Tab-separated table of C-alpha atoms in Angstrom:
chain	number	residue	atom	x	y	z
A	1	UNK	CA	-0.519	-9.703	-2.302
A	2	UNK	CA	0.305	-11.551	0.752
A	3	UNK	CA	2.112	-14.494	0.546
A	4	UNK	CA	2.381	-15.721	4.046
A	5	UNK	CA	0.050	-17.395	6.058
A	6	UNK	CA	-1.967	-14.141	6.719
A	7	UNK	CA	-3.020	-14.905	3.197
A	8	UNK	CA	-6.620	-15.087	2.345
A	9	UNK	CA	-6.650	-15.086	-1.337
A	10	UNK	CA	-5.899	-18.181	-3.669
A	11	UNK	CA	-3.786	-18.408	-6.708
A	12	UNK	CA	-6.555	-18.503	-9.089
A	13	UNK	CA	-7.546	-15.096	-7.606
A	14	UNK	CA	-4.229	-13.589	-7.904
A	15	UNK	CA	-4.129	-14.889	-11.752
A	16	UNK	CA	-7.593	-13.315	-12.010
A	17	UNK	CA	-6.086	-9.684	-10.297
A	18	UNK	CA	-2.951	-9.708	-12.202
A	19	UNK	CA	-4.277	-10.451	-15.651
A	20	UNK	CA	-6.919	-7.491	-14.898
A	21	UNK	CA	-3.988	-5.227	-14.036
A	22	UNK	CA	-1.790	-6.487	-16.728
A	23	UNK	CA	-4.800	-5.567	-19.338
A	24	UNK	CA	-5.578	-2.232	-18.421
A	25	UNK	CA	-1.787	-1.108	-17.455
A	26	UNK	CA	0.448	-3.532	-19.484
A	27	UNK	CA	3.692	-4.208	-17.199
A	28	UNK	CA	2.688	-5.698	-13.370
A	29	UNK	CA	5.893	-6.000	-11.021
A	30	UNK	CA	5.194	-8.087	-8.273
A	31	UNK	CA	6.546	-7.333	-5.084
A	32	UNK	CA	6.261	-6.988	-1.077
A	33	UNK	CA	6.983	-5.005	1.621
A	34	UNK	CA	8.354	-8.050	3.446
A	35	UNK	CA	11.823	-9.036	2.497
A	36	UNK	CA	12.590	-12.602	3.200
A	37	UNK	CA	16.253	-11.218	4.058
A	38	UNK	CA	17.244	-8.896	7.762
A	39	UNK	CA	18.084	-5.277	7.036
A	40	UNK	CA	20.827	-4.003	9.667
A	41	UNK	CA	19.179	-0.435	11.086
A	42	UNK	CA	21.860	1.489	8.715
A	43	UNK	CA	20.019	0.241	5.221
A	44	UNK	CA	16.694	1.083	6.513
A	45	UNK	CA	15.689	4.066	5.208
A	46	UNK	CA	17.607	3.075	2.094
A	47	UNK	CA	15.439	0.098	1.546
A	48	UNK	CA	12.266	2.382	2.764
A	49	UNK	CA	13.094	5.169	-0.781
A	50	UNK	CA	13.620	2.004	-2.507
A	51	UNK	CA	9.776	0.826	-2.111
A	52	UNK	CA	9.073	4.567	-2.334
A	53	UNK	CA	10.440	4.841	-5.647
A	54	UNK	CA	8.680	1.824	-7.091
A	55	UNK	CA	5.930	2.634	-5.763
A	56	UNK	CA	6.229	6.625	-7.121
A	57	UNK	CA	7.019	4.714	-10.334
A	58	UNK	CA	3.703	2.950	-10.431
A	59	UNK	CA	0.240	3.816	-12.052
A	60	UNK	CA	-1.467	1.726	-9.294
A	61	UNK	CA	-0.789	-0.265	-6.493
A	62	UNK	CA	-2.705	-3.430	-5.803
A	63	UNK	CA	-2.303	-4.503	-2.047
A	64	UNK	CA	-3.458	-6.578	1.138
A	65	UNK	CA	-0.975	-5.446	2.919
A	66	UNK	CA	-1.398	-2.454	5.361
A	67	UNK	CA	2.107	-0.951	4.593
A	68	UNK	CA	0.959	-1.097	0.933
A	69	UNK	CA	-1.719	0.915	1.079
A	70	UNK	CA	-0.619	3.469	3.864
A	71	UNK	CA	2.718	3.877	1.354
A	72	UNK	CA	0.252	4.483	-1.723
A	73	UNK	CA	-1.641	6.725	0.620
A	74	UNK	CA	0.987	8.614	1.584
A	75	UNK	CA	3.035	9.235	-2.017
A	76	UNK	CA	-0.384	9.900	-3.996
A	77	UNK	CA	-0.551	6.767	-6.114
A	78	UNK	CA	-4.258	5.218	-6.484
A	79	UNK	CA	-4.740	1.705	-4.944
A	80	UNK	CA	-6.896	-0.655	-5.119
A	81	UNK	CA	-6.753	-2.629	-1.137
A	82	UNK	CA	-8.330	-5.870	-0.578
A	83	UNK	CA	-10.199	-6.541	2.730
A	84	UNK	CA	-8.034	-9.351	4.731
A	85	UNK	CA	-9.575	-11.516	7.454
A	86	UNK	CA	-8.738	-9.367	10.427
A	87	UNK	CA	-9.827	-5.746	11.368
A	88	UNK	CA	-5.812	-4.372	11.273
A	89	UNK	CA	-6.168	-3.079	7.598
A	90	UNK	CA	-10.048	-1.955	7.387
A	91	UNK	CA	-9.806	-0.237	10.884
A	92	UNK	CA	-6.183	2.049	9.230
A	93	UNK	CA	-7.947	2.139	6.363
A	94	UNK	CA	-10.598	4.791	7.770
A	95	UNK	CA	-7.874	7.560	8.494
A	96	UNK	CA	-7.652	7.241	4.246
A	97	UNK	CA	-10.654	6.444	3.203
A	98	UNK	CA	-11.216	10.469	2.323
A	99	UNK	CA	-8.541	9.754	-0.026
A	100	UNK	CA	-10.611	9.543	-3.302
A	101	UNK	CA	-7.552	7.305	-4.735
A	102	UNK	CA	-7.518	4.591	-2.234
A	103	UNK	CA	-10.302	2.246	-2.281
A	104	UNK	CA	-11.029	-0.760	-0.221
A	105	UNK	CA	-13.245	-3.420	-2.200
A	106	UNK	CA	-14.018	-7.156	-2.441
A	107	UNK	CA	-11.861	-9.347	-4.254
A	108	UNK	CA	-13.688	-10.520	-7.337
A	109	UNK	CA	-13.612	-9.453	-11.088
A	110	UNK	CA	-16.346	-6.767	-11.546
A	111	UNK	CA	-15.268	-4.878	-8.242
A	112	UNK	CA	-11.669	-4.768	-9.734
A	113	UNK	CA	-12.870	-3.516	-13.125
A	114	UNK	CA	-15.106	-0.971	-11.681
A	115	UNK	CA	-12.569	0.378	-9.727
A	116	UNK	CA	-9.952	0.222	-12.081
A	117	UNK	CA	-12.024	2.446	-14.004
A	118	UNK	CA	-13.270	4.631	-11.277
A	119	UNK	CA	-9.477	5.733	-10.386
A	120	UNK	CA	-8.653	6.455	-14.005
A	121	UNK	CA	-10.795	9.429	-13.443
A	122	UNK	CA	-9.060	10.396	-10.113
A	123	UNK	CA	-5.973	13.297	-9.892
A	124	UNK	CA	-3.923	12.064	-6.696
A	125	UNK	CA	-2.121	14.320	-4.506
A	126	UNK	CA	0.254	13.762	-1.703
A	127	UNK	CA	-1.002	12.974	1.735
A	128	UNK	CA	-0.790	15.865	3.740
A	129	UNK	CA	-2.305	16.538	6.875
A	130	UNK	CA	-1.130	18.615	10.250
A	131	UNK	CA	-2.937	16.064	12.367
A	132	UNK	CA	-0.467	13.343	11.455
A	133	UNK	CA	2.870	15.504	10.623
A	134	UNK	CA	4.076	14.532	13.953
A	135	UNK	CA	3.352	10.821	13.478
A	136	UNK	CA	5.478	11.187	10.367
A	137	UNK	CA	8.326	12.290	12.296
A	138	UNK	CA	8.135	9.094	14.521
A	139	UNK	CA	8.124	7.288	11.968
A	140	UNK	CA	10.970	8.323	10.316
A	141	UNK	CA	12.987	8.781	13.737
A	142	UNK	CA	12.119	5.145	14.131
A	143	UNK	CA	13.771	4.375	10.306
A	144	UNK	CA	16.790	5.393	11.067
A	145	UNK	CA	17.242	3.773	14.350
A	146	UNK	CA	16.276	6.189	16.995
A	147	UNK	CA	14.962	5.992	20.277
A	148	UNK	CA	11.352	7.541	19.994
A	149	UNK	CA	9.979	7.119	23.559
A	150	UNK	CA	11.455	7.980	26.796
């Protein structure tokens, strides 16, 4: 959840998410895909598999952040996203929404539990799709430090 001032959501609704979380998946590891620290372009994509990996290592992902939820999309884990004050994250979050393991919902208690339960039902897969392999190649061109236009 964000902590910056792109924050919408108060403490006493993170306590609520992360004591729904912690009951129906035991451990909750807090953590963000910004790092309060610069990564030189050479540790990039090693920092990148490191968020992969935690996040292949998860049951669920909980997230307002875009990155968060196109990562989850991406690797197959189910995710619960909350809407944020701007359009940024609801307008990416149609080119997943077919995903039936990411799911956009309000913030409050019976929209987590219903969900919750909704994507213990779910079988992930990886995101694949031949429309965006090439954007996926950006991407990772980008990573590690390469020019990608011109």
């Amino acid at each position: 959840m964000r902590r910056d001032v792109e924050g919408i959501y108060s403490e006493e609704d993170k306590k609520m998410i992360y004591s729904l979380v912690k009951n129906n998946y035991g451990e909750v590891i807090i953590t963000d895909t910004i790092t309060e620290y610069l990564i030189p372009i050479t540790e990039r994509e090693n920092e990148l598999y490191k968020m992969w990996n935690l996040f292949n290592k998860s049951e669920i992902v909980v997230t307002d952040r875009l990155h968060g939820m196109i990562f989850a999309g991406l690797l197959g884990v189910p995710c619960i996203v909350f809407k944020t004050y701007n359009h940024k994250l609801i307008g990416q979050y149609e080119w997943l929404k077919h995903l039936e393991y990411i799911k956009l919902i309000e913030c409050n208690a019976e929209s987590i539990k219903k969900t919750i339960k909704e994507l213990e039902d779910v079988k992930p897969n990886k995101f694949e799709s031949k429309e965006y392999k090439e954007y996926y190649s950006l991407i990772m061109r980008a990573i590690k430090g390469e020019e990608i236009y011109g």
